[in-house]
């Protein structure tokens, strides 16, 4: 039977955790500690334990997490911040807000992750030009899979760059047997509702093994406060995670490991059914994915248009992440030095995401795959 399949299914997930949610939310309504209430600290401890990081700091969203991490490093005018061109806009937005310059790096054509070889070339290019100071690498774990952190960290160490892991899409994924959260100097996560671990509003977190960085992040998320609340030690921001979101996330964290397994199972079903017809996602070696997004490649833009239209007619939603490489975005084109980034440019023309959430049934997966195969 053909039904309209949802791209995301938050109502079904909510029905699975309804009792826990009610209990958790009622507890917050009872104690009324809406800012940095006990649920925030409980969530921070649980998330740190989940990914093996020493510290977790709950913040207002994934973008503010990036900003706090960059403010902690003193990123500002004249600084070059290296980041992939094929990612969500927030990664590039934050260095610009701080007056720094994003330097776009191309991605691997198979895994879509930032390309370490091109990173090294871009750093050399910036050094040769002599106008910007190379300061920081923001690696993005795209679509649920990890970037090549050992290679990235080796380059950053050699070049004296700080590292920030924009793990907004990939919390729960692992690389070489270890969950993401400790691969860089700091790791930022988003709890936007559509991310693998999503709240019921905006939310985010920072992870680090460094005591000094953790203290700085806590200060920066609360207006740069010092040891007492009304002592201001630095310019900060209002960037706290609120208690109600922490309560929701504690409920979601209870089922998160099962949901990651469900996502993996569905991704494998897609691989098996679609692998001979379209280009399915290439797995990063020795890793697990949080499967935020299952992205396929079509031969060209026209084939993608046909596929999207055919799926729509069959009750199957699809989405394009991302229709434009960031260096081509009107807001960022001026900051870009003109270097061609052919892989990012090509992916933008023919990439397409299928629905992937833990509440897809086998019948849904069958309906989706049948529709994809009918439209290649
Ligand atoms: C979602 C996302 C962000 C921003 O997170 P918000 O919580 O929406 O601010 C940053 N980077 C990447 C790669 C993202 O996907």
PDB file of C-alpha atoms and ligand atoms in Angstrom, residues 61-63 66 87-88 90-91 140 166 168-169 190-192 195 202-203 322, ligand 1:
ATOM      1  CA  UNK A  61      22.438  25.500  19.939  1.00  0.00           C
ATOM      2  CA  UNK A  62      25.072  24.041  17.641  1.00  0.00           C
ATOM      3  CA  UNK A  63      25.940  27.396  16.106  1.00  0.00           C
ATOM      4  CA  UNK A  66      30.899  26.721  17.443  1.00  0.00           C
ATOM      5  CA  UNK A  87      28.587  21.623   4.877  1.00  0.00           C
ATOM      6  CA  UNK A  88      25.764  23.478   6.574  1.00  0.00           C
ATOM      7  CA  UNK A  90      26.620  27.612  10.324  1.00  0.00           C
ATOM      8  CA  UNK A  91      30.178  26.286  10.069  1.00  0.00           C
ATOM      9  CA  UNK A 140      32.804  18.604  10.052  1.00  0.00           C
ATOM     10  CA  UNK A 166      31.683  20.309  14.198  1.00  0.00           C
ATOM     11  CA  UNK A 168      26.382  18.679  14.817  1.00  0.00           C
ATOM     12  CA  UNK A 169      25.184  15.857  12.568  1.00  0.00           C
ATOM     13  CA  UNK A 190      23.561  20.328  17.873  1.00  0.00           C
ATOM     14  CA  UNK A 191      20.264  19.121  19.306  1.00  0.00           C
ATOM     15  CA  UNK A 192      18.165  20.743  16.573  1.00  0.00           C
ATOM     16  CA  UNK A 195      19.567  15.835  14.241  1.00  0.00           C
ATOM     17  CA  UNK A 202      17.203  24.607  19.954  1.00  0.00           C
ATOM     18  CA  UNK A 203      20.022  23.092  21.956  1.00  0.00           C
ATOM     19  CA  UNK A 322      23.370  20.875  -0.019  1.00  0.00           C
TER      20      UNK A 322
HETATM   21  C1  LIG B   1      22.830  21.782  12.275  1.00  0.00           C
HETATM   22  C2  LIG B   1      24.249  22.149  12.085  1.00  0.00           C
HETATM   23  C3  LIG B   1      24.852  23.211  12.778  1.00  0.00           C
HETATM   24  C4  LIG B   1      24.074  24.186  13.601  1.00  0.00           C
HETATM   25  O1  LIG B   1      23.356  23.666  14.641  1.00  0.00           O
HETATM   26  P1  LIG B   1      22.136  24.523  15.238  1.00  0.00           P
HETATM   27  O2  LIG B   1      21.788  23.798  16.496  1.00  0.00           O
HETATM   28  O3  LIG B   1      21.035  24.499  14.231  1.00  0.00           O
HETATM   29  O4  LIG B   1      22.622  25.899  15.503  1.00  0.00           O
HETATM   30  C5  LIG B   1      26.213  23.429  12.622  1.00  0.00           C
HETATM   31  N1  LIG B   1      26.937  22.658  11.791  1.00  0.00           N
HETATM   32  C6  LIG B   1      26.405  21.655  11.095  1.00  0.00           C
HETATM   33  C7  LIG B   1      27.295  20.828  10.221  1.00  0.00           C
HETATM   34  C8  LIG B   1      25.034  21.372  11.193  1.00  0.00           C
HETATM   35  O5  LIG B   1      24.512  20.375  10.472  1.00  0.00           O
END
